[in-house]
């Protein structure tokens, strides 16, 4: 019997050593482990609202989120044209380090992300960016809504569309500091974002037809992101106003996992780049109603 116990103990140590070696050699495995250990679903939740999970030190902010969440959820369901596939999960963090680990980007400066079908909120939304909490929450819930319906492994819609949808559905969440009036003037002046998915992966890589002038209200990276998001949100809103039936058809196709280009062409009868040209030409006529 002692030999059996020793053998089992040895196997256990060998397994732990092998796992540690794998984590040391594979950065992707280390990242996945950090994300899993900081998953918001592992945090406590309110007894009367299991959708909101929080680190204990963020309880006061989580209470504010729980108060906001019902109207934000209703707003997103109305904009997307159907309920969530399952109750959305929101994680509220007090630790910037834990939040950075959970968001899989290692960046504590991003106000919020959607990861694994849950909205993760940075501690900054409980402190210096508290005025953005409601808009950013609704923005992330738009992402959660779309992902809640899409099958695993389905091709992702282009980021300009998903971010534009989230800005439109949240009434400007994520694009604060850049008004529609300012974004419209930027379009007229040629400072138009380029809807090239390869340039939307990193905010620093966002491209414009002409480089926008520096806005003293925002740092350069934030300005580029929010101007791009605002213009994308205005375009998605224009698509919806232009033909709401086609817009909802497109959303249902994307939720079913259909590729974006084909779904867009089927819904609108022409490509997204073609309609983008129509959209920006409307501003030259001072008319963005289509």
PDB file of C-alpha atoms in Angstrom:
ATOM      1  CA  UNK A   1       0.000   0.000   0.000  1.00  0.00           C
ATOM      2  CA  UNK A   2       2.737   2.557   0.826  1.00  0.00           C
ATOM      3  CA  UNK A   3       4.246   1.957  -2.653  1.00  0.00           C
ATOM      4  CA  UNK A   4       0.864   2.646  -4.294  1.00  0.00           C
ATOM      5  CA  UNK A   5       0.460   5.907  -2.397  1.00  0.00           C
ATOM      6  CA  UNK A   6       4.025   6.932  -3.234  1.00  0.00           C
ATOM      7  CA  UNK A   7       3.397   6.085  -6.888  1.00  0.00           C
ATOM      8  CA  UNK A   8       0.216   8.124  -7.008  1.00  0.00           C
ATOM      9  CA  UNK A   9       1.937  11.024  -5.274  1.00  0.00           C
ATOM     10  CA  UNK A  10       4.766  10.803  -7.787  1.00  0.00           C
ATOM     11  CA  UNK A  11       2.320  10.826 -10.692  1.00  0.00           C
ATOM     12  CA  UNK A  12       0.624  13.867  -9.217  1.00  0.00           C
ATOM     13  CA  UNK A  13       3.923  15.737  -8.917  1.00  0.00           C
ATOM     14  CA  UNK A  14       4.837  14.717 -12.453  1.00  0.00           C
ATOM     15  CA  UNK A  15       1.511  16.049 -13.741  1.00  0.00           C
ATOM     16  CA  UNK A  16       1.995  19.355 -11.904  1.00  0.00           C
ATOM     17  CA  UNK A  17       5.547  19.648 -13.229  1.00  0.00           C
ATOM     18  CA  UNK A  18       4.392  18.904 -16.774  1.00  0.00           C
ATOM     19  CA  UNK A  19       1.610  21.477 -16.503  1.00  0.00           C
ATOM     20  CA  UNK A  20       4.027  24.079 -15.138  1.00  0.00           C
ATOM     21  CA  UNK A  21       6.471  23.356 -17.975  1.00  0.00           C
ATOM     22  CA  UNK A  22       3.690  23.664 -20.558  1.00  0.00           C
ATOM     23  CA  UNK A  23       2.640  27.010 -19.108  1.00  0.00           C
ATOM     24  CA  UNK A  24       6.248  28.205 -19.113  1.00  0.00           C
ATOM     25  CA  UNK A  25       6.795  27.231 -22.744  1.00  0.00           C
ATOM     26  CA  UNK A  26       3.443  28.326 -24.150  1.00  0.00           C
ATOM     27  CA  UNK A  27       2.509  31.998 -23.642  1.00  0.00           C
ATOM     28  CA  UNK A  28      -0.932  31.293 -25.102  1.00  0.00           C
ATOM     29  CA  UNK A  29      -1.555  28.707 -22.381  1.00  0.00           C
ATOM     30  CA  UNK A  30      -0.425  31.171 -19.700  1.00  0.00           C
ATOM     31  CA  UNK A  31      -2.807  33.766 -21.111  1.00  0.00           C
ATOM     32  CA  UNK A  32      -5.680  31.272 -21.191  1.00  0.00           C
ATOM     33  CA  UNK A  33      -4.947  30.279 -17.589  1.00  0.00           C
ATOM     34  CA  UNK A  34      -4.962  33.918 -16.402  1.00  0.00           C
ATOM     35  CA  UNK A  35      -8.253  34.544 -18.192  1.00  0.00           C
ATOM     36  CA  UNK A  36      -9.814  31.418 -16.674  1.00  0.00           C
ATOM     37  CA  UNK A  37      -8.629  32.274 -13.147  1.00  0.00           C
ATOM     38  CA  UNK A  38     -10.135  35.757 -13.443  1.00  0.00           C
ATOM     39  CA  UNK A  39     -13.388  34.827 -15.188  1.00  0.00           C
ATOM     40  CA  UNK A  40     -16.193  37.071 -13.854  1.00  0.00           C
ATOM     41  CA  UNK A  41     -18.449  34.035 -13.393  1.00  0.00           C
ATOM     42  CA  UNK A  42     -16.185  32.964 -10.518  1.00  0.00           C
ATOM     43  CA  UNK A  43     -16.883  36.222  -8.664  1.00  0.00           C
ATOM     44  CA  UNK A  44     -19.761  36.696  -6.215  1.00  0.00           C
ATOM     45  CA  UNK A  45     -23.092  37.840  -7.654  1.00  0.00           C
ATOM     46  CA  UNK A  46     -26.060  39.643  -6.152  1.00  0.00           C
ATOM     47  CA  UNK A  47     -28.740  37.330  -4.813  1.00  0.00           C
ATOM     48  CA  UNK A  48     -31.457  39.324  -6.577  1.00  0.00           C
ATOM     49  CA  UNK A  49     -29.514  39.831  -9.823  1.00  0.00           C
ATOM     50  CA  UNK A  50     -27.194  36.951 -10.694  1.00  0.00           C
ATOM     51  CA  UNK A  51     -26.168  38.717 -13.900  1.00  0.00           C
ATOM     52  CA  UNK A  52     -23.859  41.145 -12.059  1.00  0.00           C
ATOM     53  CA  UNK A  53     -20.662  39.610 -10.637  1.00  0.00           C
ATOM     54  CA  UNK A  54     -18.127  41.701  -8.781  1.00  0.00           C
ATOM     55  CA  UNK A  55     -14.937  41.749  -6.782  1.00  0.00           C
ATOM     56  CA  UNK A  56     -15.886  42.499  -3.150  1.00  0.00           C
ATOM     57  CA  UNK A  57     -14.044  45.844  -3.181  1.00  0.00           C
ATOM     58  CA  UNK A  58     -16.168  46.903  -6.180  1.00  0.00           C
ATOM     59  CA  UNK A  59     -19.514  46.208  -4.529  1.00  0.00           C
ATOM     60  CA  UNK A  60     -20.649  49.850  -4.522  1.00  0.00           C
ATOM     61  CA  UNK A  61     -19.941  50.174  -8.230  1.00  0.00           C
ATOM     62  CA  UNK A  62     -21.601  46.812  -8.871  1.00  0.00           C
ATOM     63  CA  UNK A  63     -24.731  48.097  -7.128  1.00  0.00           C
ATOM     64  CA  UNK A  64     -24.771  51.013  -9.582  1.00  0.00           C
ATOM     65  CA  UNK A  65     -24.333  48.571 -12.468  1.00  0.00           C
ATOM     66  CA  UNK A  66     -27.204  46.426 -11.172  1.00  0.00           C
ATOM     67  CA  UNK A  67     -29.404  49.515 -11.091  1.00  0.00           C
ATOM     68  CA  UNK A  68     -28.446  50.526 -14.643  1.00  0.00           C
ATOM     69  CA  UNK A  69     -28.449  47.038 -16.164  1.00  0.00           C
ATOM     70  CA  UNK A  70     -32.222  46.512 -16.671  1.00  0.00           C
ATOM     71  CA  UNK A  71     -32.658  49.633 -18.801  1.00  0.00           C
ATOM     72  CA  UNK A  72     -29.391  49.013 -20.659  1.00  0.00           C
ATOM     73  CA  UNK A  73     -30.517  45.470 -21.446  1.00  0.00           C
ATOM     74  CA  UNK A  74     -33.927  46.700 -22.639  1.00  0.00           C
ATOM     75  CA  UNK A  75     -32.216  49.341 -24.793  1.00  0.00           C
ATOM     76  CA  UNK A  76     -29.969  46.787 -26.487  1.00  0.00           C
ATOM     77  CA  UNK A  77     -32.768  44.291 -27.036  1.00  0.00           C
ATOM     78  CA  UNK A  78     -34.833  47.016 -28.715  1.00  0.00           C
ATOM     79  CA  UNK A  79     -31.928  48.060 -30.963  1.00  0.00           C
ATOM     80  CA  UNK A  80     -31.047  44.479 -31.905  1.00  0.00           C
ATOM     81  CA  UNK A  81     -34.664  43.471 -32.404  1.00  0.00           C
ATOM     82  CA  UNK A  82     -34.781  40.460 -30.098  1.00  0.00           C
ATOM     83  CA  UNK A  83     -33.989  39.375 -26.504  1.00  0.00           C
ATOM     84  CA  UNK A  84     -30.618  38.046 -25.375  1.00  0.00           C
ATOM     85  CA  UNK A  85     -30.156  34.335 -26.049  1.00  0.00           C
ATOM     86  CA  UNK A  86     -29.347  33.954 -22.341  1.00  0.00           C
ATOM     87  CA  UNK A  87     -29.076  36.389 -19.427  1.00  0.00           C
ATOM     88  CA  UNK A  88     -25.979  38.555 -19.965  1.00  0.00           C
ATOM     89  CA  UNK A  89     -23.121  38.380 -17.469  1.00  0.00           C
ATOM     90  CA  UNK A  90     -21.347  41.546 -16.309  1.00  0.00           C
ATOM     91  CA  UNK A  91     -18.127  41.491 -14.306  1.00  0.00           C
ATOM     92  CA  UNK A  92     -17.165  44.523 -12.195  1.00  0.00           C
ATOM     93  CA  UNK A  93     -13.502  44.654 -11.145  1.00  0.00           C
ATOM     94  CA  UNK A  94     -11.752  46.571  -8.375  1.00  0.00           C
ATOM     95  CA  UNK A  95      -8.249  45.343  -9.246  1.00  0.00           C
ATOM     96  CA  UNK A  96      -6.679  46.689 -12.432  1.00  0.00           C
ATOM     97  CA  UNK A  97      -4.340  43.685 -12.468  1.00  0.00           C
ATOM     98  CA  UNK A  98      -7.174  41.147 -12.242  1.00  0.00           C
ATOM     99  CA  UNK A  99      -9.146  43.040 -14.873  1.00  0.00           C
ATOM    100  CA  UNK A 100      -6.146  43.090 -17.222  1.00  0.00           C
ATOM    101  CA  UNK A 101      -5.729  39.345 -16.755  1.00  0.00           C
ATOM    102  CA  UNK A 102      -9.429  38.714 -17.321  1.00  0.00           C
ATOM    103  CA  UNK A 103      -9.668  40.782 -20.504  1.00  0.00           C
ATOM    104  CA  UNK A 104      -6.967  38.663 -22.214  1.00  0.00           C
ATOM    105  CA  UNK A 105      -5.256  41.820 -23.448  1.00  0.00           C
ATOM    106  CA  UNK A 106      -3.126  42.516 -20.414  1.00  0.00           C
ATOM    107  CA  UNK A 107      -4.181  46.145 -20.661  1.00  0.00           C
ATOM    108  CA  UNK A 108      -5.848  47.706 -17.618  1.00  0.00           C
ATOM    109  CA  UNK A 109      -6.406  50.992 -19.446  1.00  0.00           C
ATOM    110  CA  UNK A 110      -9.247  49.752 -21.664  1.00  0.00           C
ATOM    111  CA  UNK A 111     -12.522  50.796 -20.046  1.00  0.00           C
ATOM    112  CA  UNK A 112     -14.379  47.581 -20.889  1.00  0.00           C
ATOM    113  CA  UNK A 113     -14.240  44.503 -23.087  1.00  0.00           C
ATOM    114  CA  UNK A 114     -16.468  41.581 -23.951  1.00  0.00           C
ATOM    115  CA  UNK A 115     -14.768  38.244 -23.379  1.00  0.00           C
ATOM    116  CA  UNK A 116     -16.292  34.779 -23.447  1.00  0.00           C
ATOM    117  CA  UNK A 117     -19.803  36.154 -23.741  1.00  0.00           C
ATOM    118  CA  UNK A 118     -19.475  38.417 -20.669  1.00  0.00           C
ATOM    119  CA  UNK A 119     -18.999  42.182 -20.313  1.00  0.00           C
ATOM    120  CA  UNK A 120     -15.938  43.055 -18.201  1.00  0.00           C
ATOM    121  CA  UNK A 121     -15.800  46.527 -16.666  1.00  0.00           C
ATOM    122  CA  UNK A 122     -12.547  48.203 -15.649  1.00  0.00           C
ATOM    123  CA  UNK A 123     -12.144  49.867 -12.235  1.00  0.00           C
ATOM    124  CA  UNK A 124     -11.795  53.159 -14.115  1.00  0.00           C
ATOM    125  CA  UNK A 125     -15.559  53.122 -14.727  1.00  0.00           C
ATOM    126  CA  UNK A 126     -16.032  53.193 -10.961  1.00  0.00           C
ATOM    127  CA  UNK A 127     -13.678  56.134 -10.489  1.00  0.00           C
ATOM    128  CA  UNK A 128     -12.306  58.711 -12.927  1.00  0.00           C
ATOM    129  CA  UNK A 129     -14.529  57.618 -15.840  1.00  0.00           C
ATOM    130  CA  UNK A 130     -17.682  57.087 -13.795  1.00  0.00           C
ATOM    131  CA  UNK A 131     -19.653  59.342 -16.151  1.00  0.00           C
ATOM    132  CA  UNK A 132     -19.097  56.793 -18.946  1.00  0.00           C
ATOM    133  CA  UNK A 133     -20.421  53.809 -16.994  1.00  0.00           C
ATOM    134  CA  UNK A 134     -23.940  53.622 -18.430  1.00  0.00           C
ATOM    135  CA  UNK A 135     -22.946  54.204 -22.046  1.00  0.00           C
ATOM    136  CA  UNK A 136     -20.004  51.799 -21.948  1.00  0.00           C
ATOM    137  CA  UNK A 137     -22.094  49.129 -20.212  1.00  0.00           C
ATOM    138  CA  UNK A 138     -24.729  49.356 -22.952  1.00  0.00           C
ATOM    139  CA  UNK A 139     -21.984  49.282 -25.608  1.00  0.00           C
ATOM    140  CA  UNK A 140     -20.529  46.057 -24.211  1.00  0.00           C
ATOM    141  CA  UNK A 141     -23.982  44.529 -23.836  1.00  0.00           C
ATOM    142  CA  UNK A 142     -24.436  44.994 -27.589  1.00  0.00           C
ATOM    143  CA  UNK A 143     -21.365  42.803 -28.107  1.00  0.00           C
ATOM    144  CA  UNK A 144     -22.657  40.285 -25.570  1.00  0.00           C
ATOM    145  CA  UNK A 145     -26.038  40.182 -27.320  1.00  0.00           C
ATOM    146  CA  UNK A 146     -24.506  39.401 -30.702  1.00  0.00           C
ATOM    147  CA  UNK A 147     -22.162  36.765 -29.297  1.00  0.00           C
ATOM    148  CA  UNK A 148     -24.967  35.185 -27.264  1.00  0.00           C
ATOM    149  CA  UNK A 149     -26.686  34.108 -30.497  1.00  0.00           C
ATOM    150  CA  UNK A 150     -23.724  33.273 -32.735  1.00  0.00           C
ATOM    151  CA  UNK A 151     -22.587  29.631 -32.876  1.00  0.00           C
ATOM    152  CA  UNK A 152     -19.074  28.746 -31.749  1.00  0.00           C
ATOM    153  CA  UNK A 153     -16.563  28.954 -34.559  1.00  0.00           C
ATOM    154  CA  UNK A 154     -18.724  31.200 -36.732  1.00  0.00           C
ATOM    155  CA  UNK A 155     -16.814  33.817 -38.760  1.00  0.00           C
ATOM    156  CA  UNK A 156     -16.627  37.126 -36.951  1.00  0.00           C
ATOM    157  CA  UNK A 157     -18.274  40.157 -38.540  1.00  0.00           C
ATOM    158  CA  UNK A 158     -15.830  42.999 -39.271  1.00  0.00           C
ATOM    159  CA  UNK A 159     -14.946  45.040 -36.231  1.00  0.00           C
ATOM    160  CA  UNK A 160     -16.070  48.301 -37.821  1.00  0.00           C
ATOM    161  CA  UNK A 161     -19.578  46.829 -37.974  1.00  0.00           C
ATOM    162  CA  UNK A 162     -19.695  45.352 -34.464  1.00  0.00           C
ATOM    163  CA  UNK A 163     -18.250  48.517 -32.916  1.00  0.00           C
ATOM    164  CA  UNK A 164     -20.526  50.707 -35.016  1.00  0.00           C
ATOM    165  CA  UNK A 165     -23.504  48.587 -33.980  1.00  0.00           C
ATOM    166  CA  UNK A 166     -22.537  48.907 -30.313  1.00  0.00           C
ATOM    167  CA  UNK A 167     -22.115  52.693 -30.564  1.00  0.00           C
ATOM    168  CA  UNK A 168     -25.446  53.045 -32.355  1.00  0.00           C
ATOM    169  CA  UNK A 169     -27.326  50.722 -29.989  1.00  0.00           C
ATOM    170  CA  UNK A 170     -25.901  52.417 -26.872  1.00  0.00           C
ATOM    171  CA  UNK A 171     -26.588  55.958 -28.114  1.00  0.00           C
ATOM    172  CA  UNK A 172     -22.902  56.801 -28.355  1.00  0.00           C
ATOM    173  CA  UNK A 173     -21.294  54.566 -25.718  1.00  0.00           C
ATOM    174  CA  UNK A 174     -17.605  54.142 -26.538  1.00  0.00           C
ATOM    175  CA  UNK A 175     -17.475  57.287 -28.675  1.00  0.00           C
ATOM    176  CA  UNK A 176     -17.791  59.870 -25.921  1.00  0.00           C
ATOM    177  CA  UNK A 177     -16.011  63.132 -26.537  1.00  0.00           C
ATOM    178  CA  UNK A 178     -16.741  63.097 -30.280  1.00  0.00           C
ATOM    179  CA  UNK A 179     -20.235  64.293 -31.154  1.00  0.00           C
ATOM    180  CA  UNK A 180     -22.146  63.336 -34.295  1.00  0.00           C
ATOM    181  CA  UNK A 181     -21.834  66.947 -35.417  1.00  0.00           C
ATOM    182  CA  UNK A 182     -18.044  66.826 -35.056  1.00  0.00           C
ATOM    183  CA  UNK A 183     -17.842  63.439 -36.778  1.00  0.00           C
ATOM    184  CA  UNK A 184     -20.041  64.683 -39.642  1.00  0.00           C
ATOM    185  CA  UNK A 185     -17.800  67.703 -40.141  1.00  0.00           C
ATOM    186  CA  UNK A 186     -14.767  65.408 -40.138  1.00  0.00           C
ATOM    187  CA  UNK A 187     -16.399  63.359 -42.901  1.00  0.00           C
ATOM    188  CA  UNK A 188     -17.054  66.501 -44.949  1.00  0.00           C
ATOM    189  CA  UNK A 189     -13.449  67.607 -44.446  1.00  0.00           C
ATOM    190  CA  UNK A 190     -12.108  64.246 -45.661  1.00  0.00           C
ATOM    191  CA  UNK A 191     -11.150  62.856 -42.243  1.00  0.00           C
ATOM    192  CA  UNK A 192     -13.057  59.638 -42.926  1.00  0.00           C
ATOM    193  CA  UNK A 193     -12.207  56.353 -41.236  1.00  0.00           C
ATOM    194  CA  UNK A 194     -11.166  53.514 -43.538  1.00  0.00           C
ATOM    195  CA  UNK A 195     -13.375  50.442 -43.172  1.00  0.00           C
ATOM    196  CA  UNK A 196     -10.455  48.049 -43.603  1.00  0.00           C
ATOM    197  CA  UNK A 197     -10.761  45.239 -41.064  1.00  0.00           C
ATOM    198  CA  UNK A 198      -6.996  44.744 -40.964  1.00  0.00           C
ATOM    199  CA  UNK A 199      -6.651  48.286 -39.597  1.00  0.00           C
ATOM    200  CA  UNK A 200      -9.292  47.864 -36.871  1.00  0.00           C
ATOM    201  CA  UNK A 201      -7.469  45.218 -34.835  1.00  0.00           C
ATOM    202  CA  UNK A 202      -5.388  47.819 -32.989  1.00  0.00           C
ATOM    203  CA  UNK A 203      -6.659  51.323 -32.189  1.00  0.00           C
ATOM    204  CA  UNK A 204      -3.248  52.744 -33.130  1.00  0.00           C
ATOM    205  CA  UNK A 205      -3.641  51.182 -36.578  1.00  0.00           C
ATOM    206  CA  UNK A 206      -6.965  52.817 -37.375  1.00  0.00           C
ATOM    207  CA  UNK A 207      -6.603  54.587 -40.707  1.00  0.00           C
ATOM    208  CA  UNK A 208      -8.292  57.710 -42.031  1.00  0.00           C
ATOM    209  CA  UNK A 209      -8.362  58.993 -45.589  1.00  0.00           C
ATOM    210  CA  UNK A 210      -6.753  62.151 -44.213  1.00  0.00           C
ATOM    211  CA  UNK A 211      -5.110  62.336 -40.811  1.00  0.00           C
ATOM    212  CA  UNK A 212      -7.504  64.166 -38.441  1.00  0.00           C
ATOM    213  CA  UNK A 213      -6.206  67.319 -36.735  1.00  0.00           C
ATOM    214  CA  UNK A 214      -5.301  66.976 -33.086  1.00  0.00           C
ATOM    215  CA  UNK A 215      -8.176  67.462 -30.659  1.00  0.00           C
ATOM    216  CA  UNK A 216      -6.898  68.988 -27.393  1.00  0.00           C
ATOM    217  CA  UNK A 217      -9.816  67.432 -25.445  1.00  0.00           C
ATOM    218  CA  UNK A 218      -8.520  63.877 -25.975  1.00  0.00           C
ATOM    219  CA  UNK A 219      -5.176  62.115 -26.181  1.00  0.00           C
ATOM    220  CA  UNK A 220      -4.215  61.082 -29.714  1.00  0.00           C
ATOM    221  CA  UNK A 221      -5.046  57.371 -29.399  1.00  0.00           C
ATOM    222  CA  UNK A 222      -8.396  57.988 -27.716  1.00  0.00           C
ATOM    223  CA  UNK A 223      -9.289  60.618 -30.304  1.00  0.00           C
ATOM    224  CA  UNK A 224      -8.615  58.256 -33.221  1.00  0.00           C
ATOM    225  CA  UNK A 225     -10.602  55.437 -31.630  1.00  0.00           C
ATOM    226  CA  UNK A 226     -13.616  57.545 -30.718  1.00  0.00           C
ATOM    227  CA  UNK A 227     -13.764  59.382 -34.034  1.00  0.00           C
ATOM    228  CA  UNK A 228     -13.601  56.034 -35.835  1.00  0.00           C
ATOM    229  CA  UNK A 229     -16.238  54.517 -33.553  1.00  0.00           C
ATOM    230  CA  UNK A 230     -18.541  57.524 -33.919  1.00  0.00           C
ATOM    231  CA  UNK A 231     -18.327  57.464 -37.719  1.00  0.00           C
ATOM    232  CA  UNK A 232     -18.909  53.692 -37.781  1.00  0.00           C
ATOM    233  CA  UNK A 233     -21.880  54.109 -35.419  1.00  0.00           C
ATOM    234  CA  UNK A 234     -23.361  56.799 -37.639  1.00  0.00           C
ATOM    235  CA  UNK A 235     -22.969  54.542 -40.694  1.00  0.00           C
ATOM    236  CA  UNK A 236     -24.656  51.599 -38.959  1.00  0.00           C
ATOM    237  CA  UNK A 237     -27.465  53.903 -37.812  1.00  0.00           C
ATOM    238  CA  UNK A 238     -27.832  55.138 -41.400  1.00  0.00           C
ATOM    239  CA  UNK A 239     -28.064  51.539 -42.627  1.00  0.00           C
ATOM    240  CA  UNK A 240     -30.827  50.878 -40.124  1.00  0.00           C
ATOM    241  CA  UNK A 241     -32.785  53.996 -41.082  1.00  0.00           C
ATOM    242  CA  UNK A 242     -32.317  53.295 -44.768  1.00  0.00           C
ATOM    243  CA  UNK A 243     -34.004  49.867 -44.568  1.00  0.00           C
ATOM    244  CA  UNK A 244     -34.868  48.469 -41.147  1.00  0.00           C
ATOM    245  CA  UNK A 245     -36.114  45.195 -42.634  1.00  0.00           C
ATOM    246  CA  UNK A 246     -32.775  44.661 -44.375  1.00  0.00           C
ATOM    247  CA  UNK A 247     -30.912  45.684 -41.221  1.00  0.00           C
ATOM    248  CA  UNK A 248     -32.726  43.113 -39.082  1.00  0.00           C
ATOM    249  CA  UNK A 249     -32.267  40.494 -41.803  1.00  0.00           C
ATOM    250  CA  UNK A 250     -28.530  41.180 -41.679  1.00  0.00           C
ATOM    251  CA  UNK A 251     -28.432  40.867 -37.888  1.00  0.00           C
ATOM    252  CA  UNK A 252     -30.358  37.587 -37.923  1.00  0.00           C
ATOM    253  CA  UNK A 253     -27.964  36.196 -40.555  1.00  0.00           C
ATOM    254  CA  UNK A 254     -24.905  37.227 -38.528  1.00  0.00           C
ATOM    255  CA  UNK A 255     -26.436  35.737 -35.374  1.00  0.00           C
ATOM    256  CA  UNK A 256     -26.890  32.485 -37.303  1.00  0.00           C
ATOM    257  CA  UNK A 257     -23.170  32.491 -38.128  1.00  0.00           C
ATOM    258  CA  UNK A 258     -23.347  33.548 -41.782  1.00  0.00           C
ATOM    259  CA  UNK A 259     -20.298  35.307 -43.298  1.00  0.00           C
ATOM    260  CA  UNK A 260     -20.679  39.081 -43.273  1.00  0.00           C
ATOM    261  CA  UNK A 261     -20.101  39.935 -46.940  1.00  0.00           C
ATOM    262  CA  UNK A 262     -22.662  37.471 -48.275  1.00  0.00           C
ATOM    263  CA  UNK A 263     -25.203  38.315 -45.567  1.00  0.00           C
ATOM    264  CA  UNK A 264     -24.827  42.039 -46.249  1.00  0.00           C
ATOM    265  CA  UNK A 265     -25.188  41.619 -50.015  1.00  0.00           C
ATOM    266  CA  UNK A 266     -28.265  39.445 -49.573  1.00  0.00           C
ATOM    267  CA  UNK A 267     -29.911  41.897 -47.169  1.00  0.00           C
ATOM    268  CA  UNK A 268     -29.143  45.163 -48.971  1.00  0.00           C
ATOM    269  CA  UNK A 269     -28.600  44.074 -52.561  1.00  0.00           C
ATOM    270  CA  UNK A 270     -25.166  45.698 -52.684  1.00  0.00           C
ATOM    271  CA  UNK A 271     -21.909  45.661 -50.775  1.00  0.00           C
ATOM    272  CA  UNK A 272     -21.027  47.528 -47.585  1.00  0.00           C
ATOM    273  CA  UNK A 273     -18.235  49.530 -49.324  1.00  0.00           C
ATOM    274  CA  UNK A 274     -20.738  50.652 -51.958  1.00  0.00           C
ATOM    275  CA  UNK A 275     -23.197  51.880 -49.338  1.00  0.00           C
ATOM    276  CA  UNK A 276     -20.381  53.513 -47.356  1.00  0.00           C
ATOM    277  CA  UNK A 277     -19.653  55.655 -50.431  1.00  0.00           C
ATOM    278  CA  UNK A 278     -23.327  56.629 -50.578  1.00  0.00           C
ATOM    279  CA  UNK A 279     -23.271  57.433 -46.877  1.00  0.00           C
ATOM    280  CA  UNK A 280     -20.292  59.784 -47.033  1.00  0.00           C
ATOM    281  CA  UNK A 281     -21.567  61.428 -50.217  1.00  0.00           C
ATOM    282  CA  UNK A 282     -24.728  62.408 -48.311  1.00  0.00           C
ATOM    283  CA  UNK A 283     -22.621  64.655 -46.060  1.00  0.00           C
ATOM    284  CA  UNK A 284     -21.335  66.569 -49.049  1.00  0.00           C
ATOM    285  CA  UNK A 285     -24.979  67.463 -49.640  1.00  0.00           C
ATOM    286  CA  UNK A 286     -25.384  68.191 -45.886  1.00  0.00           C
ATOM    287  CA  UNK A 287     -27.930  65.386 -45.792  1.00  0.00           C
ATOM    288  CA  UNK A 288     -27.143  62.154 -43.945  1.00  0.00           C
ATOM    289  CA  UNK A 289     -30.646  60.733 -44.007  1.00  0.00           C
ATOM    290  CA  UNK A 290     -29.900  58.663 -47.113  1.00  0.00           C
TER     291      UNK A 290
END
